[in-house]
C-alpha cells in the first residue's frame, strides 16, 4: 500500500465474473443484444423404466469475443456425455481447449471465450415429471427452430398402443414400428417443452371406428 492507496485482491469464480459482466453491460446499454443465437435445437429421446434418455443437439452462433455463459439445460438433468465442435475452426473441443460445459444459476451452460459456430451434443438422463412415468417436462433455452423425436417402447403397455403429445408443437406425426411408437414434432421457441404419453385401449379404437 502506497500513497494512501488500498490494494484489493478479490477472488470470484468464472461463472460469477461472467454474470457480473453481463449485468453491467445490460445496465450500461438498455438496448443490450445477446451475444449468441441458438439457431437450432434437436431433441431425441426415449422413455425408459426409471428415466428418459435424451440427446440434445444445439447449433449455436456466438459473436462475442469475450467470455459468455450460454444456458443449455436445467441442472435437474444428469449429463452423461458431451461433445463440442467449433465449425468455423473445424476442430473438436476437448479438455485441452477453453470451451467447456459448466453449471451457472441452476443451468448447464456452454462457457465460450471466443466467437464461433458451435455444435454441442449432450447425452443426458432426465427424471419423469410424475410417478406414473408418462410425462416429461424439459426446461429449454430460447431457440429459433426446434425438432423433437421421442419414442416410447410398446412393451410398456399391455395393448402395445400409445398416444404421444408434445406442447408446444407446430406440427407432429406419429410413427409406429415393431417395437416403438415415435413422435416427430416441430416446436417453436419455448422455455418449457412438455411430452406426455398414454395407452390407447381397444375400446378407444372401437369408438373411433364407429365415428
mmCIF file of C-alpha atoms in Angstrom:
data_model
loop_
_atom_site.group_PDB
_atom_site.id
_atom_site.type_symbol
_atom_site.label_atom_id
_atom_site.label_comp_id
_atom_site.label_asym_id
_atom_site.label_seq_id
_atom_site.Cartn_x
_atom_site.Cartn_y
_atom_site.Cartn_z
ATOM 1 C CA UNK A 1 0.000 0.000 0.000
ATOM 2 C CA UNK A 2 1.495 3.338 -1.132
ATOM 3 C CA UNK A 3 0.289 6.962 -1.037
ATOM 4 C CA UNK A 4 -2.814 6.050 0.857
ATOM 5 C CA UNK A 5 -3.997 3.622 -1.840
ATOM 6 C CA UNK A 6 -5.710 0.460 -0.706
ATOM 7 C CA UNK A 7 -4.869 -2.693 -2.566
ATOM 8 C CA UNK A 8 -7.622 -5.217 -3.106
ATOM 9 C CA UNK A 9 -7.392 -8.848 -4.077
ATOM 10 C CA UNK A 10 -10.884 -10.008 -4.963
ATOM 11 C CA UNK A 11 -11.406 -13.626 -5.968
ATOM 12 C CA UNK A 12 -14.515 -14.943 -7.688
ATOM 13 C CA UNK A 13 -15.480 -17.874 -9.865
ATOM 14 C CA UNK A 14 -15.539 -17.565 -13.659
ATOM 15 C CA UNK A 15 -19.322 -18.006 -13.705
ATOM 16 C CA UNK A 16 -19.750 -15.170 -11.181
ATOM 17 C CA UNK A 17 -17.487 -12.896 -13.247
ATOM 18 C CA UNK A 18 -19.440 -13.617 -16.460
ATOM 19 C CA UNK A 19 -22.757 -12.965 -14.727
ATOM 20 C CA UNK A 20 -21.486 -9.684 -13.223
ATOM 21 C CA UNK A 21 -20.010 -8.522 -16.528
ATOM 22 C CA UNK A 22 -23.201 -9.317 -18.478
ATOM 23 C CA UNK A 23 -25.315 -7.489 -15.901
ATOM 24 C CA UNK A 24 -23.010 -4.460 -16.169
ATOM 25 C CA UNK A 25 -23.422 -4.353 -19.955
ATOM 26 C CA UNK A 26 -27.207 -4.573 -19.646
ATOM 27 C CA UNK A 27 -27.239 -1.667 -17.189
ATOM 28 C CA UNK A 28 -24.940 0.425 -19.382
ATOM 29 C CA UNK A 29 -26.897 -0.255 -22.567
ATOM 30 C CA UNK A 30 -30.718 -0.537 -22.354
ATOM 31 C CA UNK A 31 -30.715 -1.912 -25.908
ATOM 32 C CA UNK A 32 -28.378 -4.740 -24.960
ATOM 33 C CA UNK A 33 -28.457 -7.538 -27.549
ATOM 34 C CA UNK A 34 -27.432 -11.112 -26.637
ATOM 35 C CA UNK A 35 -24.039 -12.149 -27.948
ATOM 36 C CA UNK A 36 -25.246 -15.502 -29.229
ATOM 37 C CA UNK A 37 -28.138 -17.165 -31.037
ATOM 38 C CA UNK A 38 -29.254 -20.773 -30.695
ATOM 39 C CA UNK A 39 -30.342 -21.250 -34.292
ATOM 40 C CA UNK A 40 -31.381 -24.900 -33.990
ATOM 41 C CA UNK A 41 -32.123 -27.425 -31.256
ATOM 42 C CA UNK A 42 -32.829 -31.102 -31.887
ATOM 43 C CA UNK A 43 -34.155 -33.272 -29.056
ATOM 44 C CA UNK A 44 -34.001 -37.066 -29.456
ATOM 45 C CA UNK A 45 -35.399 -39.038 -26.521
ATOM 46 C CA UNK A 46 -36.692 -42.404 -25.395
ATOM 47 C CA UNK A 47 -38.795 -43.400 -22.404
ATOM 48 C CA UNK A 48 -37.049 -45.924 -20.161
ATOM 49 C CA UNK A 49 -38.006 -47.749 -16.975
ATOM 50 C CA UNK A 50 -36.742 -45.202 -14.434
ATOM 51 C CA UNK A 51 -35.971 -42.103 -16.528
ATOM 52 C CA UNK A 52 -35.759 -40.739 -20.049
ATOM 53 C CA UNK A 53 -32.608 -40.957 -22.111
ATOM 54 C CA UNK A 54 -32.210 -37.852 -24.280
ATOM 55 C CA UNK A 55 -29.693 -36.463 -26.728
ATOM 56 C CA UNK A 56 -29.700 -32.693 -27.290
ATOM 57 C CA UNK A 57 -28.063 -31.268 -30.406
ATOM 58 C CA UNK A 58 -27.504 -27.494 -30.263
ATOM 59 C CA UNK A 59 -26.372 -25.243 -33.103
ATOM 60 C CA UNK A 60 -25.118 -22.004 -31.530
ATOM 61 C CA UNK A 61 -23.742 -18.915 -33.281
ATOM 62 C CA UNK A 62 -21.518 -16.984 -30.836
ATOM 63 C CA UNK A 63 -20.466 -13.476 -31.871
ATOM 64 C CA UNK A 64 -18.977 -12.208 -28.618
ATOM 65 C CA UNK A 65 -15.157 -12.051 -28.409
ATOM 66 C CA UNK A 66 -15.410 -12.141 -24.605
ATOM 67 C CA UNK A 67 -16.280 -14.863 -22.105
ATOM 68 C CA UNK A 68 -20.017 -15.596 -22.097
ATOM 69 C CA UNK A 69 -22.159 -18.206 -20.383
ATOM 70 C CA UNK A 70 -24.900 -19.753 -22.546
ATOM 71 C CA UNK A 71 -27.656 -21.669 -20.697
ATOM 72 C CA UNK A 72 -28.373 -25.002 -22.365
ATOM 73 C CA UNK A 73 -30.072 -27.416 -19.967
ATOM 74 C CA UNK A 74 -31.537 -27.419 -16.490
ATOM 75 C CA UNK A 75 -29.215 -28.771 -13.818
ATOM 76 C CA UNK A 76 -32.001 -31.232 -12.918
ATOM 77 C CA UNK A 77 -30.815 -33.478 -15.765
ATOM 78 C CA UNK A 78 -27.695 -35.607 -15.463
ATOM 79 C CA UNK A 79 -25.212 -35.149 -18.305
ATOM 80 C CA UNK A 80 -23.539 -38.416 -19.290
ATOM 81 C CA UNK A 81 -21.574 -37.263 -22.319
ATOM 82 C CA UNK A 82 -20.782 -34.037 -24.193
ATOM 83 C CA UNK A 83 -19.146 -33.154 -27.475
ATOM 84 C CA UNK A 84 -18.376 -29.586 -28.615
ATOM 85 C CA UNK A 85 -17.331 -28.753 -32.151
ATOM 86 C CA UNK A 86 -16.425 -25.302 -33.487
ATOM 87 C CA UNK A 87 -17.371 -25.474 -37.180
ATOM 88 C CA UNK A 88 -15.507 -22.279 -38.029
ATOM 89 C CA UNK A 89 -12.281 -23.685 -36.607
ATOM 90 C CA UNK A 90 -13.093 -27.171 -37.925
ATOM 91 C CA UNK A 91 -11.959 -28.967 -34.799
ATOM 92 C CA UNK A 92 -13.482 -30.769 -31.868
ATOM 93 C CA UNK A 93 -13.127 -29.106 -28.479
ATOM 94 C CA UNK A 94 -11.708 -31.271 -25.697
ATOM 95 C CA UNK A 95 -10.272 -30.848 -22.235
ATOM 96 C CA UNK A 96 -7.229 -29.029 -23.647
ATOM 97 C CA UNK A 97 -9.430 -26.309 -25.154
ATOM 98 C CA UNK A 98 -11.003 -23.470 -23.216
ATOM 99 C CA UNK A 99 -14.602 -24.038 -24.355
ATOM 100 C CA UNK A 100 -16.426 -26.211 -21.836
ATOM 101 C CA UNK A 101 -19.686 -27.095 -20.113
ATOM 102 C CA UNK A 102 -20.242 -25.797 -16.572
ATOM 103 C CA UNK A 103 -23.071 -25.016 -14.147
ATOM 104 C CA UNK A 104 -24.281 -21.452 -13.671
ATOM 105 C CA UNK A 105 -27.507 -20.442 -11.878
ATOM 106 C CA UNK A 106 -29.087 -23.924 -11.992
ATOM 107 C CA UNK A 107 -28.237 -24.406 -15.665
ATOM 108 C CA UNK A 108 -25.713 -26.494 -17.532
ATOM 109 C CA UNK A 109 -24.039 -23.803 -19.657
ATOM 110 C CA UNK A 110 -21.637 -23.536 -22.552
ATOM 111 C CA UNK A 111 -18.713 -21.378 -21.414
ATOM 112 C CA UNK A 112 -17.299 -19.723 -24.517
ATOM 113 C CA UNK A 113 -14.306 -17.337 -24.671
ATOM 114 C CA UNK A 114 -14.457 -16.621 -28.409
ATOM 115 C CA UNK A 115 -16.754 -16.320 -31.431
ATOM 116 C CA UNK A 116 -17.649 -19.399 -33.418
ATOM 117 C CA UNK A 117 -20.376 -21.600 -34.794
ATOM 118 C CA UNK A 118 -20.656 -24.364 -32.221
ATOM 119 C CA UNK A 119 -22.310 -27.752 -32.463
ATOM 120 C CA UNK A 120 -22.924 -29.019 -28.948
ATOM 121 C CA UNK A 121 -24.171 -32.560 -28.309
ATOM 122 C CA UNK A 122 -25.259 -33.571 -24.823
ATOM 123 C CA UNK A 123 -26.410 -37.062 -23.823
ATOM 124 C CA UNK A 124 -28.445 -36.882 -20.599
ATOM 125 C CA UNK A 125 -30.820 -38.719 -18.321
ATOM 126 C CA UNK A 126 -33.888 -36.799 -17.178
ATOM 127 C CA UNK A 127 -36.342 -37.700 -14.392
ATOM 128 C CA UNK A 128 -40.042 -38.102 -15.113
ATOM 129 C CA UNK A 129 -42.448 -35.318 -14.200
ATOM 130 C CA UNK A 130 -44.564 -37.649 -12.056
ATOM 131 C CA UNK A 131 -44.629 -41.123 -10.519
ATOM 132 C CA UNK A 132 -46.735 -42.565 -13.325
ATOM 133 C CA UNK A 133 -43.805 -42.326 -15.767
ATOM 134 C CA UNK A 134 -45.986 -40.901 -18.525
ATOM 135 C CA UNK A 135 -44.884 -37.288 -18.561
ATOM 136 C CA UNK A 136 -41.691 -35.326 -19.120
ATOM 137 C CA UNK A 137 -41.075 -31.582 -18.730
ATOM 138 C CA UNK A 138 -37.872 -30.120 -20.181
ATOM 139 C CA UNK A 139 -36.569 -26.627 -19.405
ATOM 140 C CA UNK A 140 -35.001 -25.280 -22.592
ATOM 141 C CA UNK A 141 -33.263 -22.124 -23.802
ATOM 142 C CA UNK A 142 -34.890 -19.959 -26.446
ATOM 143 C CA UNK A 143 -34.063 -21.169 -29.945
ATOM 144 C CA UNK A 144 -35.025 -20.208 -33.486
ATOM 145 C CA UNK A 145 -36.090 -23.690 -34.558
ATOM 146 C CA UNK A 146 -36.706 -26.906 -32.637
ATOM 147 C CA UNK A 147 -37.140 -30.557 -33.627
ATOM 148 C CA UNK A 148 -38.346 -33.391 -31.393
ATOM 149 C CA UNK A 149 -38.047 -37.133 -31.960
ATOM 150 C CA UNK A 150 -39.399 -39.069 -28.970
ATOM 151 C CA UNK A 151 -40.035 -42.808 -28.782
ATOM 152 C CA UNK A 152 -41.918 -44.979 -26.292
ATOM 153 C CA UNK A 153 -41.362 -48.775 -26.204
ATOM 154 C CA UNK A 154 -44.577 -50.681 -26.929
ATOM 155 C CA UNK A 155 -43.743 -53.180 -24.209
ATOM 156 C CA UNK A 156 -44.638 -50.535 -21.605
ATOM 157 C CA UNK A 157 -48.332 -51.032 -22.428
ATOM 158 C CA UNK A 158 -50.498 -54.147 -22.352
ATOM 159 C CA UNK A 159 -52.209 -53.192 -25.635
ATOM 160 C CA UNK A 160 -48.866 -52.056 -27.108
ATOM 161 C CA UNK A 161 -50.545 -48.886 -28.387
ATOM 162 C CA UNK A 162 -49.999 -45.353 -27.092
ATOM 163 C CA UNK A 163 -50.622 -41.704 -27.881
ATOM 164 C CA UNK A 164 -47.760 -39.186 -27.553
ATOM 165 C CA UNK A 165 -48.385 -35.436 -27.306
ATOM 166 C CA UNK A 166 -45.869 -32.569 -27.191
ATOM 167 C CA UNK A 167 -46.613 -29.000 -26.164
ATOM 168 C CA UNK A 168 -45.890 -26.579 -27.749
ATOM 169 C CA UNK A 169 -45.960 -28.138 -31.204
ATOM 170 C CA UNK A 170 -46.226 -26.529 -34.628
ATOM 171 C CA UNK A 171 -46.601 -29.891 -36.362
ATOM 172 C CA UNK A 172 -46.483 -33.523 -35.322
ATOM 173 C CA UNK A 173 -46.514 -37.034 -36.763
ATOM 174 C CA UNK A 174 -46.905 -40.391 -35.021
ATOM 175 C CA UNK A 175 -44.985 -43.347 -36.417
ATOM 176 C CA UNK A 176 -45.291 -46.938 -35.270
ATOM 177 C CA UNK A 177 -42.754 -49.705 -35.882
ATOM 178 C CA UNK A 178 -42.472 -53.203 -34.454
ATOM 179 C CA UNK A 179 -41.082 -52.082 -31.092
ATOM 180 C CA UNK A 180 -41.756 -48.332 -30.578
ATOM 181 C CA UNK A 181 -44.295 -45.570 -31.029
ATOM 182 C CA UNK A 182 -42.430 -42.473 -32.224
ATOM 183 C CA UNK A 183 -43.438 -38.811 -32.209
ATOM 184 C CA UNK A 184 -41.864 -36.430 -34.712
ATOM 185 C CA UNK A 185 -42.606 -32.800 -33.900
ATOM 186 C CA UNK A 186 -41.524 -29.258 -34.736
ATOM 187 C CA UNK A 187 -41.710 -26.807 -31.841
ATOM 188 C CA UNK A 188 -41.370 -23.056 -31.567
ATOM 189 C CA UNK A 189 -39.127 -21.115 -29.232
ATOM 190 C CA UNK A 190 -40.141 -22.056 -25.706
ATOM 191 C CA UNK A 191 -38.775 -22.195 -22.173
ATOM 192 C CA UNK A 192 -40.558 -25.491 -21.405
ATOM 193 C CA UNK A 193 -41.326 -28.495 -23.574
ATOM 194 C CA UNK A 194 -43.893 -30.947 -22.202
ATOM 195 C CA UNK A 195 -44.185 -34.503 -23.532
ATOM 196 C CA UNK A 196 -46.979 -36.848 -22.417
ATOM 197 C CA UNK A 197 -47.848 -40.386 -23.451
ATOM 198 C CA UNK A 198 -50.793 -42.619 -22.566
ATOM 199 C CA UNK A 199 -52.018 -46.058 -23.555
ATOM 200 C CA UNK A 200 -54.723 -46.392 -26.199
ATOM 201 C CA UNK A 201 -57.238 -49.042 -25.202
ATOM 202 C CA UNK A 202 -59.103 -51.294 -27.606
ATOM 203 C CA UNK A 203 -62.395 -49.621 -26.614
ATOM 204 C CA UNK A 204 -60.986 -46.259 -27.754
ATOM 205 C CA UNK A 205 -60.158 -47.750 -31.144
ATOM 206 C CA UNK A 206 -63.686 -49.174 -31.452
ATOM 207 C CA UNK A 207 -65.210 -45.776 -30.609
ATOM 208 C CA UNK A 208 -63.110 -44.092 -33.278
ATOM 209 C CA UNK A 209 -64.198 -46.646 -35.894
ATOM 210 C CA UNK A 210 -67.886 -46.085 -35.047
ATOM 211 C CA UNK A 211 -67.454 -42.357 -35.629
#
